[in-house]
XYZ file of C-alpha atoms in Angstrom:
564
model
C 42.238 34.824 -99.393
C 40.612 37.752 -101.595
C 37.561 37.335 -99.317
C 39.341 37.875 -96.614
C 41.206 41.303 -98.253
C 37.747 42.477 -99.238
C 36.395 41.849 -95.234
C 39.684 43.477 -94.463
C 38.460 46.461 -97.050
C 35.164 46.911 -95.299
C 36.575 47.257 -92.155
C 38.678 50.078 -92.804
C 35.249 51.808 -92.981
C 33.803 50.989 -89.946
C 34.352 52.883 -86.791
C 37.666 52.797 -84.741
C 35.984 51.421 -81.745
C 34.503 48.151 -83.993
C 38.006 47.854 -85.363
C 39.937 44.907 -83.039
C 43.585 44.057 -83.185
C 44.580 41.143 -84.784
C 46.833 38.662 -83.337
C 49.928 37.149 -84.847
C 48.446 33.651 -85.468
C 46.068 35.609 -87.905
C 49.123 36.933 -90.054
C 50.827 34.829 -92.258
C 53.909 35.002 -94.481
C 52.069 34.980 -97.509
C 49.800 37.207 -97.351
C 49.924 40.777 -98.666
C 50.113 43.409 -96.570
C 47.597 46.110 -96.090
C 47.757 48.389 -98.850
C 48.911 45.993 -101.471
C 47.068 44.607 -104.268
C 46.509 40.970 -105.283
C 48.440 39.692 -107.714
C 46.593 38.302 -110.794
C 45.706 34.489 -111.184
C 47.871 32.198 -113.969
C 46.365 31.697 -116.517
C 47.179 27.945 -116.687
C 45.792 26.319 -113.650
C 47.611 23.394 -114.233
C 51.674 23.997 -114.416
C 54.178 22.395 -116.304
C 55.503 19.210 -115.896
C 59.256 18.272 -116.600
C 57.795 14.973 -118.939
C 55.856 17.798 -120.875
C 56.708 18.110 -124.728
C 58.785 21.120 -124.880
C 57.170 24.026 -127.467
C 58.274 23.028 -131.471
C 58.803 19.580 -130.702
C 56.217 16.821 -132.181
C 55.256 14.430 -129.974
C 55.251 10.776 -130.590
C 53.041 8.551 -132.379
C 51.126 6.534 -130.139
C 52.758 2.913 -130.138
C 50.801 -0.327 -131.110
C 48.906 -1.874 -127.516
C 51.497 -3.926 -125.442
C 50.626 -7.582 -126.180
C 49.091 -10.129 -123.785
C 49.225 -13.971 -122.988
C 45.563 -14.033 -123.403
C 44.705 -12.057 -126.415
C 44.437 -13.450 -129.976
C 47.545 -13.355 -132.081
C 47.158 -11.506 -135.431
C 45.426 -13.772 -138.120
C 44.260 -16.363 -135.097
C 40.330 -17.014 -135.442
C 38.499 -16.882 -132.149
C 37.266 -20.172 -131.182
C 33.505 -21.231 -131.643
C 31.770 -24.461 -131.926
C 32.708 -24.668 -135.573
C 36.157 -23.952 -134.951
C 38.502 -26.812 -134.660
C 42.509 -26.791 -133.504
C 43.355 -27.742 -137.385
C 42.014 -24.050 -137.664
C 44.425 -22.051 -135.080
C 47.940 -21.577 -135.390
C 50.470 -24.303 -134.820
C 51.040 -24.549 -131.271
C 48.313 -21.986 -130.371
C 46.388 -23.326 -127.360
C 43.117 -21.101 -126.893
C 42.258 -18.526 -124.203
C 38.889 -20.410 -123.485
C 40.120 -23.986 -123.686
C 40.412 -26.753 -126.310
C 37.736 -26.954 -128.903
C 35.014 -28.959 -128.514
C 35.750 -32.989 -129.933
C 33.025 -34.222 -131.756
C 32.796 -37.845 -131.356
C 29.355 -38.451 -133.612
C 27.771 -42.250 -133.028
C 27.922 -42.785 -136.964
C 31.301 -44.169 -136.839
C 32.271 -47.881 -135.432
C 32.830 -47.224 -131.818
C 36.212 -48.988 -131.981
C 37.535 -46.124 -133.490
C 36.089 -43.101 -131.107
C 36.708 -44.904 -128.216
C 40.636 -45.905 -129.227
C 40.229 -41.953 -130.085
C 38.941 -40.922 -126.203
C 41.298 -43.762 -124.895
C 44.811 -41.808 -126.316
C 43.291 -38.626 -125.185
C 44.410 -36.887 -121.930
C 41.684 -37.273 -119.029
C 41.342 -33.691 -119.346
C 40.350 -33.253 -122.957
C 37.776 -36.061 -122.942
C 34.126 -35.178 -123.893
C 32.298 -35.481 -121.192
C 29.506 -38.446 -121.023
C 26.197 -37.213 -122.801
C 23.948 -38.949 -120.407
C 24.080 -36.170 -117.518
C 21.957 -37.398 -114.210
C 19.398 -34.977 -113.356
C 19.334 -33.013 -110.405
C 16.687 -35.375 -108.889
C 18.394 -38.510 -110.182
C 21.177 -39.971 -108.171
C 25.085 -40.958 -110.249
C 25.532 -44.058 -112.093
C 25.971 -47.081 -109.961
C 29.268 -46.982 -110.020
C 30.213 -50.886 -108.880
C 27.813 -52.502 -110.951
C 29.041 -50.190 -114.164
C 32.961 -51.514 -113.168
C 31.821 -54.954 -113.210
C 29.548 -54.513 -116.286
C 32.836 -53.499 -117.711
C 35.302 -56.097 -116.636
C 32.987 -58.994 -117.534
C 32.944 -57.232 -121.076
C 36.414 -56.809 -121.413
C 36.813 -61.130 -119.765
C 35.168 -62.504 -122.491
C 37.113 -60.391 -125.163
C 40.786 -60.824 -123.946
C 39.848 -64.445 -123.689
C 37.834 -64.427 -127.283
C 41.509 -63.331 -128.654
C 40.939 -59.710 -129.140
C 43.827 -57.599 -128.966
C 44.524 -55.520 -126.093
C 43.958 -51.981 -126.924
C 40.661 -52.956 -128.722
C 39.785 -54.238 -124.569
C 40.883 -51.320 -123.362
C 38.508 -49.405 -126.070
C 35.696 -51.451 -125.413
C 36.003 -50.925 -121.391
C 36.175 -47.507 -121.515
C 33.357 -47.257 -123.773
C 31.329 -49.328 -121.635
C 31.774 -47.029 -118.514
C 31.933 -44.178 -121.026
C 28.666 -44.545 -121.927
C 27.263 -45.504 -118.224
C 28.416 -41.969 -117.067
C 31.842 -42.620 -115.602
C 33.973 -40.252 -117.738
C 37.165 -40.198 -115.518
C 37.545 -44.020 -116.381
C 40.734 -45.842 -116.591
C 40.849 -49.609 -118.037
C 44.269 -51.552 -118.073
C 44.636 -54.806 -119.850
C 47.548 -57.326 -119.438
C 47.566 -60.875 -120.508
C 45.805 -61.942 -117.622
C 44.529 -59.146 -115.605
C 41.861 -56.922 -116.259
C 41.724 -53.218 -113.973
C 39.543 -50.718 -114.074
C 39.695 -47.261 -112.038
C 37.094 -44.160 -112.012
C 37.838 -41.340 -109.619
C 34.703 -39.015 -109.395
C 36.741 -35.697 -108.775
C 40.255 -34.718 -107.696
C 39.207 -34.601 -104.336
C 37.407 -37.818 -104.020
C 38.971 -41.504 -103.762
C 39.261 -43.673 -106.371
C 37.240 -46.668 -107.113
C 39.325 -49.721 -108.597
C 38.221 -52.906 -109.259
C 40.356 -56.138 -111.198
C 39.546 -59.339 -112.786
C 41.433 -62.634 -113.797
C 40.984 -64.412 -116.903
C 41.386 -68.037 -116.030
C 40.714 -69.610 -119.390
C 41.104 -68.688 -123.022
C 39.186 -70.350 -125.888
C 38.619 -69.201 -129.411
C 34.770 -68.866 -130.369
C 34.341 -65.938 -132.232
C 30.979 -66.291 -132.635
C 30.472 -65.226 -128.795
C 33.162 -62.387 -129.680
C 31.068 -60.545 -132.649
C 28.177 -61.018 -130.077
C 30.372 -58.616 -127.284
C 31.229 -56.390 -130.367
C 27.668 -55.740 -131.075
C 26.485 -55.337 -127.561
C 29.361 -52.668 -126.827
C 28.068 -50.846 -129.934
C 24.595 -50.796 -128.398
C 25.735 -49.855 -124.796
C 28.072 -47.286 -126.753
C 25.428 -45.812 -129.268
C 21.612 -46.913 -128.763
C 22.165 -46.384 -124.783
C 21.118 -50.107 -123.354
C 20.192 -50.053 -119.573
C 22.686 -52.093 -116.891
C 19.428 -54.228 -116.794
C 19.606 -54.997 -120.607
C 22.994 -55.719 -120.645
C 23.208 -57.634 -117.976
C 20.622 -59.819 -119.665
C 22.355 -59.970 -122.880
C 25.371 -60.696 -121.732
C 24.056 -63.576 -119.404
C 22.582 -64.677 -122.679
C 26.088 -64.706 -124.478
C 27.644 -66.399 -121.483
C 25.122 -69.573 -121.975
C 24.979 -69.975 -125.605
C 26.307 -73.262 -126.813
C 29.177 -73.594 -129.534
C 27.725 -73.360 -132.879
C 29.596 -76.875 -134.328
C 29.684 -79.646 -132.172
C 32.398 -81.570 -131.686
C 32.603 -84.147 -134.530
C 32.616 -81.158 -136.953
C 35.374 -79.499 -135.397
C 37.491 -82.846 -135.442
C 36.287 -83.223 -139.252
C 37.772 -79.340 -139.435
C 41.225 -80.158 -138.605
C 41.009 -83.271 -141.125
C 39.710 -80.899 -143.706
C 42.593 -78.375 -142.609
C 45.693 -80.601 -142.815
C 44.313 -82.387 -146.222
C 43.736 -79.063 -147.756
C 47.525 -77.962 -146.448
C 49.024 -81.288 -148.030
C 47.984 -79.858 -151.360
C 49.185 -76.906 -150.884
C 52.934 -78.466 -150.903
C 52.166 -80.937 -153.956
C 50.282 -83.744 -152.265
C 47.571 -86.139 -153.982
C 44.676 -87.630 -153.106
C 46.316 -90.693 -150.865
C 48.432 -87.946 -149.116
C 45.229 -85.251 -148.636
C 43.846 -88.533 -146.974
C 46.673 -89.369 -145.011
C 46.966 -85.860 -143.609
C 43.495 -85.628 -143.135
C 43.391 -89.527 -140.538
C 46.910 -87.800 -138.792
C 44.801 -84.677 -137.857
C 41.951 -86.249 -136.882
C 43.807 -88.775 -134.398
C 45.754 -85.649 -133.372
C 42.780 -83.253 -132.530
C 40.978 -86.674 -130.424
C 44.612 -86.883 -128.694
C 44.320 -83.288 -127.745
C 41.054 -83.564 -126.493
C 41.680 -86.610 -124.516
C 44.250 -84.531 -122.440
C 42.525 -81.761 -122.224
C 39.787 -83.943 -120.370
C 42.422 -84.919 -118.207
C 43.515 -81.528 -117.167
C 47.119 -81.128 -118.747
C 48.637 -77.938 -119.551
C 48.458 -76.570 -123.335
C 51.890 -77.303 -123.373
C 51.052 -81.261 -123.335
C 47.846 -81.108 -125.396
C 49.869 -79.550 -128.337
C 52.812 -82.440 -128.032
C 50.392 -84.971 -128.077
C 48.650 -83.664 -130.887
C 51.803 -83.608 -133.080
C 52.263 -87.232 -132.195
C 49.657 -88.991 -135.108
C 50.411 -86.945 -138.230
C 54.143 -87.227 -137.517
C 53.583 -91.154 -137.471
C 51.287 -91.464 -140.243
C 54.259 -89.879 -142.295
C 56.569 -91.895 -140.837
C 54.718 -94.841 -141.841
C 54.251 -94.312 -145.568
C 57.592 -93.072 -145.781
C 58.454 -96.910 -144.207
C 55.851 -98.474 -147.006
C 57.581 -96.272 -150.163
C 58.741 -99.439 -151.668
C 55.064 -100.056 -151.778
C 53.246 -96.981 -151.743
C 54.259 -93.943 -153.910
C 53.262 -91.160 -151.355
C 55.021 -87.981 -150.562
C 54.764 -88.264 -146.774
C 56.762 -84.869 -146.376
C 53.451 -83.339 -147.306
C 51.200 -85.492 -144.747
C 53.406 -84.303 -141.618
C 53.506 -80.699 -143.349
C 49.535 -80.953 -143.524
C 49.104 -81.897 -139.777
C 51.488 -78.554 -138.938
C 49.380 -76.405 -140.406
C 46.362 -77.629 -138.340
C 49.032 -76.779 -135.471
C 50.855 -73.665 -135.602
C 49.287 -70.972 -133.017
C 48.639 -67.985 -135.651
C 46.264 -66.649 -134.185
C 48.218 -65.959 -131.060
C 51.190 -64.363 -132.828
C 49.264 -62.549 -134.891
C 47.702 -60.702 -131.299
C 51.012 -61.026 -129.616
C 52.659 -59.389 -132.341
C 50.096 -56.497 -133.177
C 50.080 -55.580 -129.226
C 53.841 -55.058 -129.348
C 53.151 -52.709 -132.289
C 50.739 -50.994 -130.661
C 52.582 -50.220 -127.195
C 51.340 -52.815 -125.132
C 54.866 -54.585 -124.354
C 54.011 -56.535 -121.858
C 51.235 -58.148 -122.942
C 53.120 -58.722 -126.336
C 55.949 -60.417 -124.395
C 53.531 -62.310 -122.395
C 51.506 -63.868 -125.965
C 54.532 -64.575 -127.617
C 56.285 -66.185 -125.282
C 52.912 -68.522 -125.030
C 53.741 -69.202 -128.750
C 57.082 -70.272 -128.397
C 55.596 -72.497 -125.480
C 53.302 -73.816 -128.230
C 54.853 -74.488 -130.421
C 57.843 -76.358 -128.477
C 54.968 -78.733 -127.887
C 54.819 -78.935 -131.223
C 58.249 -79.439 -131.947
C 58.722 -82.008 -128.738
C 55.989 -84.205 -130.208
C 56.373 -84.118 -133.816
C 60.445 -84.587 -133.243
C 59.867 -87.735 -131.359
C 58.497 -89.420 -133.694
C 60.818 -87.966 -136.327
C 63.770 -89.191 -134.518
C 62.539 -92.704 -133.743
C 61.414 -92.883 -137.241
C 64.619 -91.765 -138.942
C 67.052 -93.425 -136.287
C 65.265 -96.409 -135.320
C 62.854 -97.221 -137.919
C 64.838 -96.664 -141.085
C 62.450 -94.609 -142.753
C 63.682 -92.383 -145.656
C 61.962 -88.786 -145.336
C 63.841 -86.409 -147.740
C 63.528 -82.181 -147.850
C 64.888 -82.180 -151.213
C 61.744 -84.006 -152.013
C 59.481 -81.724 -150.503
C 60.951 -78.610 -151.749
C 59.936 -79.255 -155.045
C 57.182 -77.095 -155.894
C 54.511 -77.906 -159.020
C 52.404 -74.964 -159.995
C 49.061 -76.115 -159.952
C 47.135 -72.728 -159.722
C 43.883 -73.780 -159.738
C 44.107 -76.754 -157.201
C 46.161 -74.787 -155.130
C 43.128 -71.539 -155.107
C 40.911 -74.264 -153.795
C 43.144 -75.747 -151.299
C 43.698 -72.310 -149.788
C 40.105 -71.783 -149.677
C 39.091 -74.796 -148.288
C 41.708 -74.277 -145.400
C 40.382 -71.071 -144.798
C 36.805 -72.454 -144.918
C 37.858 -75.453 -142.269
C 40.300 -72.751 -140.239
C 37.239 -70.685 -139.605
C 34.997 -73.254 -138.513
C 37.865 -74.380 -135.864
C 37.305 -71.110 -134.617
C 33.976 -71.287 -133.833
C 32.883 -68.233 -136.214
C 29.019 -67.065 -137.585
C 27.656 -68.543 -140.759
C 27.842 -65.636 -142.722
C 31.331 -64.495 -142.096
C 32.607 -67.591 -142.622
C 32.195 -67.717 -146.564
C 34.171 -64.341 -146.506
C 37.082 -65.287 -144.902
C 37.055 -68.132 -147.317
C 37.317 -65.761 -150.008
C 39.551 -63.694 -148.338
C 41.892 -66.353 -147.962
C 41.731 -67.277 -151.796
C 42.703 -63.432 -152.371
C 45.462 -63.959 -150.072
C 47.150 -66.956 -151.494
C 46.303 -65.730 -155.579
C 48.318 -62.527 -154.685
C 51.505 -64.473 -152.419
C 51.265 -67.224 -155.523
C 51.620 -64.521 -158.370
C 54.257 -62.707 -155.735
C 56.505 -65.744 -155.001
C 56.012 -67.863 -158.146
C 55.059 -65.750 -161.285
C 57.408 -62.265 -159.853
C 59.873 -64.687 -158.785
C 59.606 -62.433 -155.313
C 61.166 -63.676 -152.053
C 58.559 -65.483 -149.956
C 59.362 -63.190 -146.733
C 58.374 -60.345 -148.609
C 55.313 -62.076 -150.686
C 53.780 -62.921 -147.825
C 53.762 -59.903 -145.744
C 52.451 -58.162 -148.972
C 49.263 -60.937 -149.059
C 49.278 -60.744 -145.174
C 48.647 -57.149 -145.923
C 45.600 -57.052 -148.301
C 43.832 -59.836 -145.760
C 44.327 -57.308 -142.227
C 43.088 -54.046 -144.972
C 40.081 -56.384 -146.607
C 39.423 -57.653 -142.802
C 39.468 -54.425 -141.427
C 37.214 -52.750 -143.551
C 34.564 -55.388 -143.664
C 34.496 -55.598 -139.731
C 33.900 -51.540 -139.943
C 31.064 -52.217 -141.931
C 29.093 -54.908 -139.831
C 30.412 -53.043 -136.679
C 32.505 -56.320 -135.372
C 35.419 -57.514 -134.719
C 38.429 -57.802 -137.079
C 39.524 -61.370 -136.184
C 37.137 -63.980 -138.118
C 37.731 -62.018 -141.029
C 41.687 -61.950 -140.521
C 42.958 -65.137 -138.969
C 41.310 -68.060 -140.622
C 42.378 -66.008 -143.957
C 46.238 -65.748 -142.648
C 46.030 -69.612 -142.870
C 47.380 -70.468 -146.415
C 50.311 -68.447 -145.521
C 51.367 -69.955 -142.110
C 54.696 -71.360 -142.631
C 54.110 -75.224 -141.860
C 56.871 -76.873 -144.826
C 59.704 -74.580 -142.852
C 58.456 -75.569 -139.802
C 58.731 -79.434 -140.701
C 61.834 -79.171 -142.691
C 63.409 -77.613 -139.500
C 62.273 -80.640 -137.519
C 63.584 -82.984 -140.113
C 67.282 -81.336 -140.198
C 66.970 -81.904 -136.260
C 66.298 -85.330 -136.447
C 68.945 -85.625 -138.730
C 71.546 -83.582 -136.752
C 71.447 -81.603 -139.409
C 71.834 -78.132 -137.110
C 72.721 -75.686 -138.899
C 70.305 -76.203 -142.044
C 67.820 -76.947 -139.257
C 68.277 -73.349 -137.772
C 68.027 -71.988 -141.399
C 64.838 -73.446 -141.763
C 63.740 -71.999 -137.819
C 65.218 -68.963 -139.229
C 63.291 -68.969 -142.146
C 60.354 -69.676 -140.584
C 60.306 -67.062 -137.919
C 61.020 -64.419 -140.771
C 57.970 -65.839 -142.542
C 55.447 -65.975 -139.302
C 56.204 -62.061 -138.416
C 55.673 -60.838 -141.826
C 52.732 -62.116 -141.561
C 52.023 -60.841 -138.216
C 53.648 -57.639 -139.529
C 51.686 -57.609 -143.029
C 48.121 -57.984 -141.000
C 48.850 -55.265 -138.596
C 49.904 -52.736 -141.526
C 46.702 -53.639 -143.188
C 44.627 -52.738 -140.500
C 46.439 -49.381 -139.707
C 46.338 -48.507 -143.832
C 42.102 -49.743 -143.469
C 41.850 -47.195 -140.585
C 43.824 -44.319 -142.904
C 40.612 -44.356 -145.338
C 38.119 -44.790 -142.290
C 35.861 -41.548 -141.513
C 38.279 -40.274 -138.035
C 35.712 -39.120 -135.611
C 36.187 -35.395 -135.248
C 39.711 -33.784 -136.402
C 40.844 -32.538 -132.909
C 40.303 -35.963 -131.858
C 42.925 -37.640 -134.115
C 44.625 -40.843 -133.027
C 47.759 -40.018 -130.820
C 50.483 -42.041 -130.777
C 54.345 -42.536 -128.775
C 56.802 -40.456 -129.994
C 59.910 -41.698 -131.489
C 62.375 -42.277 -128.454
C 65.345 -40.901 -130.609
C 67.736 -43.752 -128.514
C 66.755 -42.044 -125.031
């Protein structure tokens, strides 16, 4: 606009016939007319706004930065690779992601794989053996059935069923196949991997047709998990040692084993106050049992039948002296007690019971209900004879008798240990662990006998207390040699099985004695879970002082339901 005043200045100079009139689109409202000066410029080019600070008033102090979802609370650390959650805040989850779980190969793999297994799929550390660009994935059928042969031969060795589930998913674990899910039941064996959210999922299953205790074949799984799990065997390798495992003999024929159950029942006889004749005659009823047993086995009978014919021969060898006691001073109480002993399923209820403590209901409910099928064999056949003997036979078999206890420590410390020594070989277990679950069992029945008869304790309580030091002294040696829990743990549970309540049950039966004989059931049941009880505590207590692999990565378990 002042340009155009000072054009309109020089033309007032120039001559009149240069000068031409302007037309009305050239004018406009604002502008000056001729003659009239400019007004001056503001001096503030930029005016006033109505959110200005007025003049004399202060303005505010600038406020502290509006606070974000994704930025660090005051006194949070910012995560690293040294950084763990224990670090953070209580219920602080990190901008970028969980920490890092360190899951280090010195510890037994039972424990970081029962660590990885309560973990969400999302937080698991991914396998360490990536394939290579150039390589192609893991084989992903073979690697499933790698993994449910593994996990056959350990559900039927006995083995609990979240230590199968541990043992799967370290097998596939360590194979590659991190989005891995195992599932164990008393009978069925799953497996499922699904490469990616968008991808379908592989499943594959397995039956377990037959059960047998040999745990010599079940440390040999243990130990070739740990080296699939931590020295990184090929499929090739393991397939060849466990085609090796699959075709190795027994490692006590079958004389010994019959000469096992002799040694067990003789050893329990002395337990209860019996002698030489009865350790004898407990010893010939267990043998005749155990070639009873066999004989139906051969023929293809259910468990159910082998046990009641098993019960038959130690039940009538008891009978019988109890017929001769105008002749023969013998307390056959303690013979049929001896030949329960070599019965009673413990190592059954001690995994039936320890899976319903550990969430796995149904397979709980499925073991235990094989034990009361067990041992209603056991009742069927020894109550037969009982019956016929006390009914028909006129022989004179008296509780009373039996309850009498004699404190014989130091025949009593061997008994226990030579029924844990005989137990263990019944089981099928290595040389070298059987010595210590002789010893453990000695423990066991020095602390229930200084519990029950020195304290004057109750025996319920006594014996969960000495079931307790055998699952912690079990527990901790198996962590040490890498193996399983169960030769060190069940042959050593065997002083403390509750045979004499069993057998004076049966006896108030036969006698139509019902409710004594339901005390006695009573009594026994109460006994047989504290022990089941007493072994699990002492594993979970062994675990407590056990190196956990990674503090992130601590075991999870259920929440309390609260009653909904």
């Amino acid at each position: 606009m002042a340009e155009r005043q000072r054009g309109g200045g020089g033309a007032a100079g120039e001559a009149p016939e240069d000068r031409k009139p302007q037309s009305d689109e050239a004018r406009s409202a604002f502008t000056p007319p001729l003659g009239v000066p400019l007004p001056p410029p503001p001096e503030d080019e930029h005016p006033t706004s109505e959110f200005a600070v007025p003049e004399g008033i202060a303005p505010e102090l600038p406020g502290e930065p509006e606070g974000s979802a994704f930025t660090l609370p005051a006194g949070a650390v910012a995560p690293d690779s040294s950084t763990t959650q224990s670090t953070l805040l209580p219920g602080y989850t990190p901008p970028y992601g969980m920490p890092k779980v360190s899951l280090t190969k010195d510890t037994p793999w039972q424990d970081r794989m029962r660590t990885m297994l309560r973990m969400p799929v999302g937080e698991r550390p991914a396998p360490e053996r990536a394939a290579k660009q150039d390589e192609p994935g893991p084989p992903v059928p073979r690697v499933l059935d790698l993994t449910l042969r593994i996990g056959e031969l350990l559900l039927a060795g006995g083995e609990g069923a979240e230590d199968v589930e541990a043992a799967m998913f370290g097998v596939a674990h360590a194979y590659g196949l991190d989005r891995c899910e195992p599932t164990v039941t008393f009978t069925l064996l799953t497996v499922s991997y699904q490469p990616s959210l968008v991808d379908d999922p592989v499943t594959a299953n397995r039956t377990v047709r037959r059960r047998g205790t040999d745990y010599t074949r079940l440390d040999a799984v243990f130990r070739l998990v740990h080296d699939i799990t931590s020295q990184g065997l090929t499929l090739e390798e393991a397939y060849r040692r466990l085609a090796e495992i699959r075709r190795n003999r027994h490692p006590y024929p079958g004389w010994g084993l019959t000469a096992a159950s002799g040694l067990l029942a003789g050893a329990a006889s002395m337990l209860v106050g019996g002698g030489a004749v009865v350790f004898l005659a407990a010893a010939l009823g267990a043998m005749l049992g155990d070639r009873l047993a066999w004989l139906a086995s051969g023929r293809g009978l259910p468990e159910f039948y082998q046990f009641v014919a098993a019960g038959l021969p130690p039940a009538a060898v008891g009978v019988a002296l109890s017929a001769l006691h105008g002749y023969v001073d013998v307390q056959a109480s303690a013979v049929i007690t001896g030949g329960l002993f070599a019965l009673i399923p413990g190592r059954a209820l001690v995994a039936g019971v320890q899976d319903g403590l550990t969430g796995y209901y149904i397979t709980a409910a499925a073991r235990l209900l094989e034990v009361g099928y067990l041992v209603a064999g056991i009742v069927c056949g020894v109550l037969i004879v009982l019956y016929g003997g006390v009914h028909i036979g006129g022989a004179t078999l008296n509780p009373e008798a039996a309850l009498e206890r004699v404190e014989r420590p130091v025949i009593q410390i061997i008994a226990a240990m030579l029924l844990s020594f005989a137990f263990a070989v019944l089981l099928q277990q290595e040389r070298h662990s059987v010595w210590v679950a002789t010893l453990n069992g000695g423990v066991a029945w020095v602390v229930y006998g200084a519990l029950a008869d020195t304290a004057g304790l109750d025996p319920v309580p006594a014996t969960a207390i000495a079931a307790g030091l055998v699952g912690l002294f079990g527990q901790l040696l198996s962590r040490y040699r890498y193996a399983s829990a169960l030769p060190y743990v069940t042959a050593a549970i065997g002083p403390l099985l509750p045979g004499s309540a069993v057998y004076f049950a049966l006896l108030n039966f036969a006698k139509n004695e019902l409710n004594t004989g339901i005390a006695s059931l009573t009594k026994a049941a109460a006994l047989a879970l504290a022990i089941a009880i007493g072994v699990n505590l002492g594993s979970e207590m062994a675990r407590m002082f056990l190196k956990v692999p990674g503090e992130a990565a601590s075991r999870r378990a259920a929440k309390r339901t609260r009653g909904f």
